[in-house]
Amino acid sequence: MIHSLFLVNASGDIFLEKHWKSVVSRSVCDYFFEAQERATEPENVPPVIPTPHHYLISVLRHRIYFVAVIQSEVPPLFVIEFLHRVVDTFQDYFGVCTEAAIKDNVVVVYELLEEMLDNGFPLATESNILKELIKPPTILRTMVNTITGSTNVGEQLPTGQLSVVPWRRTGVKYTNNEAYFDVVEEIDAIIDKSGSTITAEIQGVIDACVKLTGMPDLTLSFMNPRLLDDVSFHPCVRFKRWEAERILSFIPPDGNFRLLSYHVSSQNLVAIPVYVKHNITFREGSSQGRFDLTLGPKQTMGKAVESVLVSSQLPRGVLNTNLNPSQGTYTFDPVTKLLTWDVGKINPQKLPSLKGSMSLQAGASKPDENPTINIQFKIQQMAISGLKVNRLDMYGEKYKPFKGIKYMTKAGKFQVRT
Amino acid sequence: FLSMSTNTLYNDQGGAEAAVEVGQESTPTSSGTAAGFGLFSTDFKKNEDLKEMLESSKESLKLEAMKRIVGLIAKGKNASELFPAVVKNVASKNIELKKLVYVYLVRYAEEQQDLALLSISTFQRALKDPNQLIRASALRVLSSIRVPIIVPIMMLAIKEAATDLSPYVRKTSAHAIQKLYSLDPEQKEQLIEVIEKLLKDKSTLVAGSVVMAFEEVCPDRIDLIHKNYRKLCNLLVDVEEWGQVVIISMLTRYARTQFTSPWKEGATFDENNEKAFYDSEEEKKDQVEAKPYVMDPDHRLLLRNTKPLLQSRNTAVVMSVAQLYWHLAPKHEVSVVTKSLVRLLRSHREVQYIVLQNIATMSIQRKGMFEPYMKSFYVRSTDATHIKTLKLEILTNLANEANISTILREFQTYVKSQDKAFAAATIQAIGRCATNISEVTDTCLNGLVLLLSNRDETVVAESVVVIKKLLQMQPTQHCEIIKHMAKLFDNITVSMARASILWLIGEYCERVPKIAPDVLRKMAKSFTAEEDIVKLQTVNLAAKLYLTNSKQTKLLTQYILNLGKYDQNYDIRDRTRFIRQLIVPNEKSGALSKYARRILLAPKPAPVLESAFKDRDRFQLGTLSHSLNIKATGYLELSDWPAVAPDQSVRNVEVIEPVKEWAPSVGKAKPPKQDDKFYSDSGEDDHEEEEGEEGSESSSSEDSSSSSSDSSSSEGLSFCVCIWVNIPTFGPVKSHELLHHMTGKGLSARYHFPRQPCLYQPNMVAVQVTLTNGSDHSLEEIHIGDRSPASLNLHCFNTIERLEPEASVTVSMGIDFSDSTQAANFQLCTKDDQFSVSIQPAVGELLMPSSMTEQDFCKEQGKLLGMNETSATITLAAENSSSQSLSKQVLSVANVGVVSSSENNIHRFAGRTVSSGALVLVTAESRESSTALLTINTDKSIMASMLLRDLKQALAQA
């Protein structure tokens, strides 16, 4: 399936290559570089590129292209999903997935890639299994290894590979047994000029951090499971139990994992927690434009809207801006024309605003499109869909774990057209 | 030199640093130590130090050297001359060192075949190691060394590993099959034998890998699958995710060769049918005679067992199930995949790209599947250009009479986009909408004409091209537009647009008799400076005018033809010569010039604007070929359904021990106990324990797809181990009628309680109202009017400006019922009418779940005794005797939360009233002979008695 992998950085250099079958010359990447040159933005490089003898399937993460070389028919999503899994694993191991981190840990990277694919077919992608085979590098372990000559590589087949619960290793022990669940919801929305919602939907995830001894069997139930319209599960969740009773029953992996992601579709009503009043105008013939933006909270059930960040790609004709934020700081990059305003927390008594003028290229005609405004924000202690966890029970182990559930709402792709 | 190099080595001990240093080595740098090297080491022995490290007796030095070598390999540098030194360490005790040596070996063995042979004996030894990991990795490396001489050794190792006790080693052997096959295709026959053996393997670990090997080595040997088909279907949920993708795509091909088409005319496959083949044999036969088409039970098995995988977190798995449904399921069942595909759109950009391509193909044939999710395809300014174009494509495919106005409004925004390539694509899309939906053709045309005065050239050019196509379809009424375009002609510089205008004027020159010659005059002036494509159209225009209006244009035409005669481009010279012969009669031209008019001014068929994805469905969805729209190497065609199904009995499996008892009823059979079935086991066991039902014991059979012994007659029954217990999911939300369409003059309304906290005010109950327009005209300004009692606190929905016929819309409102079941009366108004409606809440909907512990519950209950306690003993219906269904009934009646209970026979539920937040505690204590004591503690005594009544009714009835 996957023949070779090339890692290409933003400046177009191949800084790592790995082959699972016969070696493929790196000149195959020339086709990729051609496509890269043609694309105006890094994101515009097509994910699938045919070449005379191979096919290149690439993903772009952290400004690194992961280019897989394929020789024959394979579902493209199979490769894409795998490449993303590779990035996730690197991130898990090294904390970040940057060119520097990969170069620093090139041996571990190679050992990982060797275990993840055999003859181009995925072998071990579960992070728990990989961590038993190859221990993640830590400063302490690197030092100990250099002194004692011991290794990072496990000698036994990871227990997970053979067990019925491949995601969990045996013999987990903790002195403090804890299970934390974060319900995080993101609102994707498009708001039109007049402030009415064109489309809005909620994407939610439940991320868990479970540190429990032994083989605990957990059940998690919701107050209003009916809300969960479309869900996808970590393989540990027993699907039939969910179908029948709407209860999540699972033996959790050890550590951090995503238990569930769900979708509350646009057919349901979605509360929009912020509103934007805007007045952005360019006048014909004048080299000045007006910019006036005010933010305010609505339908937040009394919770504060925090970490608000507004960004907008202004038209090319704008030379500079002279704006006055009532709170926070704003920057405008005259080269990329990107305006960002770090607002912080919205105080409902004193609504934050950004007002002032924009200077335009003299003599140029007025831009035909008004900029789109992207907004990011966070609301703690609230899941905007109203999803609520009812209870969490543990079976199979005797001790009493510490349990915690946190809710948060964030803006996903939240756009306001002006 | 030696001491010098060791010195350096000690300096950079950290593995990571070493790797970086190696890189610097090859290009001399300024750093002190490396410069020192530069002096001594010449090019051909630049890796001399590594060689010495590998030959040293210290393990740590060797490891260090190997790490640096791996660093070299990773960068693509050549380290092959170190082969002899490296290969010596293949038998090292240090496992990390050994692994790195393996990495090196696999990389360079092909180039150094003779030396590679030195390592073989080590692997042969390791293949007998008691540690399964060592056995497996020895086989992995041995089979990855691409040295033809060792083919027999590999073959032997694979055969041995295929019967290994460890499933992990067997999995490795499945991978090795493919490697050996690509090294030496002559081994095919022997390898197929191994594949056949491994296909019988019951381990979920092996299944994916062996099917992969099957697909690579012998995808046409469908006969190997027959006996394993049911097992593969049943194991599928438990196979690792990558294996699932491969198995699903193989089974898709298999099913297309073995089953008859479920798409035939009049094929109705419904629940009755499904039941039929699980029931007794006689009934089944009746069904066969009665119905023209009955789905093969094995076909159904595949569809049913893949469906839960739509919930997988792996996008490739979801996509493969979606394509399976698309290619195999009856038409009305395909839409189950929609929701999951739309969910994938939230994933990474590259995933979006592939999924959108597939949706684009699907949406051409099946608009209805994605129409409800239209808004998910709206374009965001942050999307990558290829994502934007795909979304546009899908929106265009989805356009129909009902939603076209929404889509066009959305397109208006896109046209103004700063991304001009995208704006141009939008104009094309508008053109397609205009041709497909005749109602909006004029609107679109007018909109496009407005765009002609846009400042951006690409937008104008694209508009001209699209307008040209549209006008061709109905040229009669559009002289004005042609005139307008002729006026704009001077300002347009994009050649494609200029050419299009010239063509239009030429084609309809008789409708614009005054303008056409004038345009030709201008063109004659600028002819030499034009682009080729414009010149060709100028010649065209001249010829057409010469035929229709030779008096005014004769001289101009001749001038242009003369210019064309000496043009640099031979296409233009050629065309000029042809036109001249055709239109200017002379002795040589003969008969043809008589027909000049009919040739040049023939009515031309209007172009059809089609989706670029129109013919993509020739490829299987989800494949690389589909994505590229060209046939990729190794693409396996999906065959057409056979007209007559091949023998079904080939899939029957011999059972080792015949099953003794059959419980004919559906879903009671217990699956055989198998350790590697995680999902299926635990799930089904749970139900059975809770329901207290004992299925027949078929666990004696080892094969999960066990079938009864007389295989020919009862294949319908043979796989009922896999039937899932069909417990209704949380029942559908009860919806009530608010307004009947007869009384509402076409407007009908239904409402239900979504049981969400109300967004507007915490003391309101959320109500969702679905308004449907059943009349034949659109309704305007739907809003809420007067309410009674006047004090009724009500959060209205926003006025609905317009509701098209057949359209429906769901809106939310909030009502403060003040904890009473008194109906909320209000008026539902349209522009012309007013209808009095009322919402009467069931008492259970006035509650909100409240979470509390058992202790708190008992404490609170203790405070609400005496007057505040209502209780009754009731008789439970048989269906409600299990604790699970009892709680389900209670939860369906009242919006309360379950309080966990330490006693098995007592169920506790807690809630609070929405308006005042008063506690409502419900206890159900089940007793002997299916009776139960229901107790409700609350200080709202009226509510308590009403709730008790409702609960009683729900629990007593079947």
PDB file of N, CA, C and O in Angstrom, chain B residues 278-304:
ATOM      1  N   TYR B 278     -36.149 -15.228   8.524  1.00  0.00           N
ATOM      2  CA  TYR B 278     -35.696 -15.772   9.797  1.00  0.00           C
ATOM      3  C   TYR B 278     -36.733 -16.742  10.362  1.00  0.00           C
ATOM      4  O   TYR B 278     -36.446 -17.537  11.218  1.00  0.00           O
ATOM      5  N   ASP B 279     -37.924 -16.568   9.927  1.00  0.00           N
ATOM      6  CA  ASP B 279     -38.972 -17.443  10.423  1.00  0.00           C
ATOM      7  C   ASP B 279     -38.839 -18.821   9.788  1.00  0.00           C
ATOM      8  O   ASP B 279     -37.840 -19.138   9.162  1.00  0.00           O
ATOM      9  N   SER B 280     -39.865 -19.564   9.927  1.00  0.00           N
ATOM     10  CA  SER B 280     -39.712 -20.950   9.499  1.00  0.00           C
ATOM     11  C   SER B 280     -39.569 -21.032   7.982  1.00  0.00           C
ATOM     12  O   SER B 280     -39.893 -20.125   7.233  1.00  0.00           O
ATOM     13  N   GLU B 281     -39.102 -22.149   7.603  1.00  0.00           N
ATOM     14  CA  GLU B 281     -38.717 -22.364   6.218  1.00  0.00           C
ATOM     15  C   GLU B 281     -39.900 -22.256   5.256  1.00  0.00           C
ATOM     16  O   GLU B 281     -39.806 -21.683   4.184  1.00  0.00           O
ATOM     17  N   GLU B 282     -41.046 -22.802   5.687  1.00  0.00           N
ATOM     18  CA  GLU B 282     -42.220 -22.803   4.820  1.00  0.00           C
ATOM     19  C   GLU B 282     -42.607 -21.370   4.468  1.00  0.00           C
ATOM     20  O   GLU B 282     -42.816 -21.028   3.318  1.00  0.00           O
ATOM     21  N   GLU B 283     -42.638 -20.574   5.504  1.00  0.00           N
ATOM     22  CA  GLU B 283     -43.050 -19.194   5.273  1.00  0.00           C
ATOM     23  C   GLU B 283     -42.136 -18.514   4.278  1.00  0.00           C
ATOM     24  O   GLU B 283     -42.545 -17.733   3.456  1.00  0.00           O
ATOM     25  N   LYS B 284     -40.886 -18.865   4.401  1.00  0.00           N
ATOM     26  CA  LYS B 284     -39.919 -18.248   3.511  1.00  0.00           C
ATOM     27  C   LYS B 284     -40.221 -18.598   2.060  1.00  0.00           C
ATOM     28  O   LYS B 284     -40.177 -17.748   1.181  1.00  0.00           O
ATOM     29  N   LYS B 285     -40.549 -19.850   1.878  1.00  0.00           N
ATOM     30  CA  LYS B 285     -40.813 -20.283   0.519  1.00  0.00           C
ATOM     31  C   LYS B 285     -42.008 -19.549  -0.067  1.00  0.00           C
ATOM     32  O   LYS B 285     -42.009 -19.122  -1.204  1.00  0.00           O
ATOM     33  N   ASP B 286     -43.017 -19.371   0.793  1.00  0.00           N
ATOM     34  CA  ASP B 286     -44.181 -18.614   0.345  1.00  0.00           C
ATOM     35  C   ASP B 286     -43.765 -17.240  -0.147  1.00  0.00           C
ATOM     36  O   ASP B 286     -44.198 -16.763  -1.180  1.00  0.00           O
ATOM     37  N   GLN B 287     -42.910 -16.635   0.652  1.00  0.00           N
ATOM     38  CA  GLN B 287     -42.477 -15.288   0.313  1.00  0.00           C
ATOM     39  C   GLN B 287     -41.792 -15.262  -1.051  1.00  0.00           C
ATOM     40  O   GLN B 287     -41.995 -14.375  -1.843  1.00  0.00           O
ATOM     41  N   VAL B 288     -40.988 -16.285  -1.264  1.00  0.00           N
ATOM     42  CA  VAL B 288     -40.247 -16.314  -2.521  1.00  0.00           C
ATOM     43  C   VAL B 288     -41.205 -16.341  -3.692  1.00  0.00           C
ATOM     44  O   VAL B 288     -41.007 -15.649  -4.688  1.00  0.00           O
ATOM     45  N   GLU B 289     -42.248 -17.106  -3.511  1.00  0.00           N
ATOM     46  CA  GLU B 289     -43.186 -17.189  -4.619  1.00  0.00           C
ATOM     47  C   GLU B 289     -43.974 -15.898  -4.781  1.00  0.00           C
ATOM     48  O   GLU B 289     -44.247 -15.456  -5.885  1.00  0.00           O
ATOM     49  N   ALA B 290     -44.281 -15.296  -3.672  1.00  0.00           N
ATOM     50  CA  ALA B 290     -45.121 -14.112  -3.725  1.00  0.00           C
ATOM     51  C   ALA B 290     -44.353 -12.907  -4.263  1.00  0.00           C
ATOM     52  O   ALA B 290     -44.897 -12.123  -5.022  1.00  0.00           O
ATOM     53  N   LYS B 291     -43.114 -12.783  -3.872  1.00  0.00           N
ATOM     54  CA  LYS B 291     -42.371 -11.571  -4.244  1.00  0.00           C
ATOM     55  C   LYS B 291     -41.399 -11.877  -5.358  1.00  0.00           C
ATOM     56  O   LYS B 291     -40.792 -12.944  -5.403  1.00  0.00           O
ATOM     57  N   PRO B 292     -41.229 -10.932  -6.238  1.00  0.00           N
ATOM     58  CA  PRO B 292     -40.276 -11.153  -7.312  1.00  0.00           C
ATOM     59  C   PRO B 292     -38.827 -11.134  -6.811  1.00  0.00           C
ATOM     60  O   PRO B 292     -37.975 -11.814  -7.330  1.00  0.00           O
ATOM     61  N   TYR B 293     -38.572 -10.341  -5.812  1.00  0.00           N
ATOM     62  CA  TYR B 293     -37.186 -10.244  -5.354  1.00  0.00           C
ATOM     63  C   TYR B 293     -37.110 -10.432  -3.842  1.00  0.00           C
ATOM     64  O   TYR B 293     -37.815  -9.768  -3.091  1.00  0.00           O
ATOM     65  N   VAL B 294     -36.281 -11.334  -3.419  1.00  0.00           N
ATOM     66  CA  VAL B 294     -35.994 -11.461  -1.995  1.00  0.00           C
ATOM     67  C   VAL B 294     -34.493 -11.387  -1.845  1.00  0.00           C
ATOM     68  O   VAL B 294     -33.745 -12.045  -2.558  1.00  0.00           O
ATOM     69  N   MET B 295     -34.083 -10.556  -0.935  1.00  0.00           N
ATOM     70  CA  MET B 295     -32.653 -10.393  -0.780  1.00  0.00           C
ATOM     71  C   MET B 295     -32.049 -11.651  -0.172  1.00  0.00           C
ATOM     72  O   MET B 295     -32.608 -12.248   0.742  1.00  0.00           O
ATOM     73  N   ASP B 296     -30.917 -12.036  -0.705  1.00  0.00           N
ATOM     74  CA  ASP B 296     -30.201 -13.166  -0.143  1.00  0.00           C
ATOM     75  C   ASP B 296     -29.854 -12.847   1.310  1.00  0.00           C
ATOM     76  O   ASP B 296     -29.381 -11.759   1.601  1.00  0.00           O
ATOM     77  N   PRO B 297     -30.099 -13.769   2.227  1.00  0.00           N
ATOM     78  CA  PRO B 297     -29.805 -13.476   3.632  1.00  0.00           C
ATOM     79  C   PRO B 297     -28.351 -13.092   3.861  1.00  0.00           C
ATOM     80  O   PRO B 297     -28.051 -12.305   4.751  1.00  0.00           O
ATOM     81  N   ASP B 298     -27.464 -13.630   3.062  1.00  0.00           N
ATOM     82  CA  ASP B 298     -26.057 -13.279   3.217  1.00  0.00           C
ATOM     83  C   ASP B 298     -25.784 -11.843   2.799  1.00  0.00           C
ATOM     84  O   ASP B 298     -24.932 -11.171   3.343  1.00  0.00           O
ATOM     85  N   HIS B 299     -26.539 -11.404   1.824  1.00  0.00           N
ATOM     86  CA  HIS B 299     -26.439 -10.014   1.377  1.00  0.00           C
ATOM     87  C   HIS B 299     -26.886  -9.100   2.524  1.00  0.00           C
ATOM     88  O   HIS B 299     -26.219  -8.136   2.873  1.00  0.00           O
ATOM     89  N   ARG B 300     -28.002  -9.477   3.119  1.00  0.00           N
ATOM     90  CA  ARG B 300     -28.516  -8.699   4.241  1.00  0.00           C
ATOM     91  C   ARG B 300     -27.532  -8.706   5.406  1.00  0.00           C
ATOM     92  O   ARG B 300     -27.306  -7.700   6.070  1.00  0.00           O
ATOM     93  N   LEU B 301     -26.928  -9.858   5.636  1.00  0.00           N
ATOM     94  CA  LEU B 301     -25.958  -9.995   6.726  1.00  0.00           C
ATOM     95  C   LEU B 301     -24.827  -8.979   6.575  1.00  0.00           C
ATOM     96  O   LEU B 301     -24.440  -8.305   7.527  1.00  0.00           O
ATOM     97  N   LEU B 302     -24.341  -8.848   5.371  1.00  0.00           N
ATOM     98  CA  LEU B 302     -23.246  -7.917   5.120  1.00  0.00           C
ATOM     99  C   LEU B 302     -23.681  -6.487   5.409  1.00  0.00           C
ATOM    100  O   LEU B 302     -23.004  -5.734   6.105  1.00  0.00           O
ATOM    101  N   LEU B 303     -24.861  -6.128   4.893  1.00  0.00           N
ATOM    102  CA  LEU B 303     -25.340  -4.765   5.105  1.00  0.00           C
ATOM    103  C   LEU B 303     -25.510  -4.490   6.590  1.00  0.00           C
ATOM    104  O   LEU B 303     -25.124  -3.442   7.096  1.00  0.00           O
ATOM    105  N   ARG B 304     -26.062  -5.466   7.288  1.00  0.00           N
ATOM    106  CA  ARG B 304     -26.348  -5.214   8.694  1.00  0.00           C
ATOM    107  C   ARG B 304     -25.065  -5.129   9.519  1.00  0.00           C
ATOM    108  O   ARG B 304     -24.953  -4.315  10.408  1.00  0.00           O
TER     109      ARG B 304
END
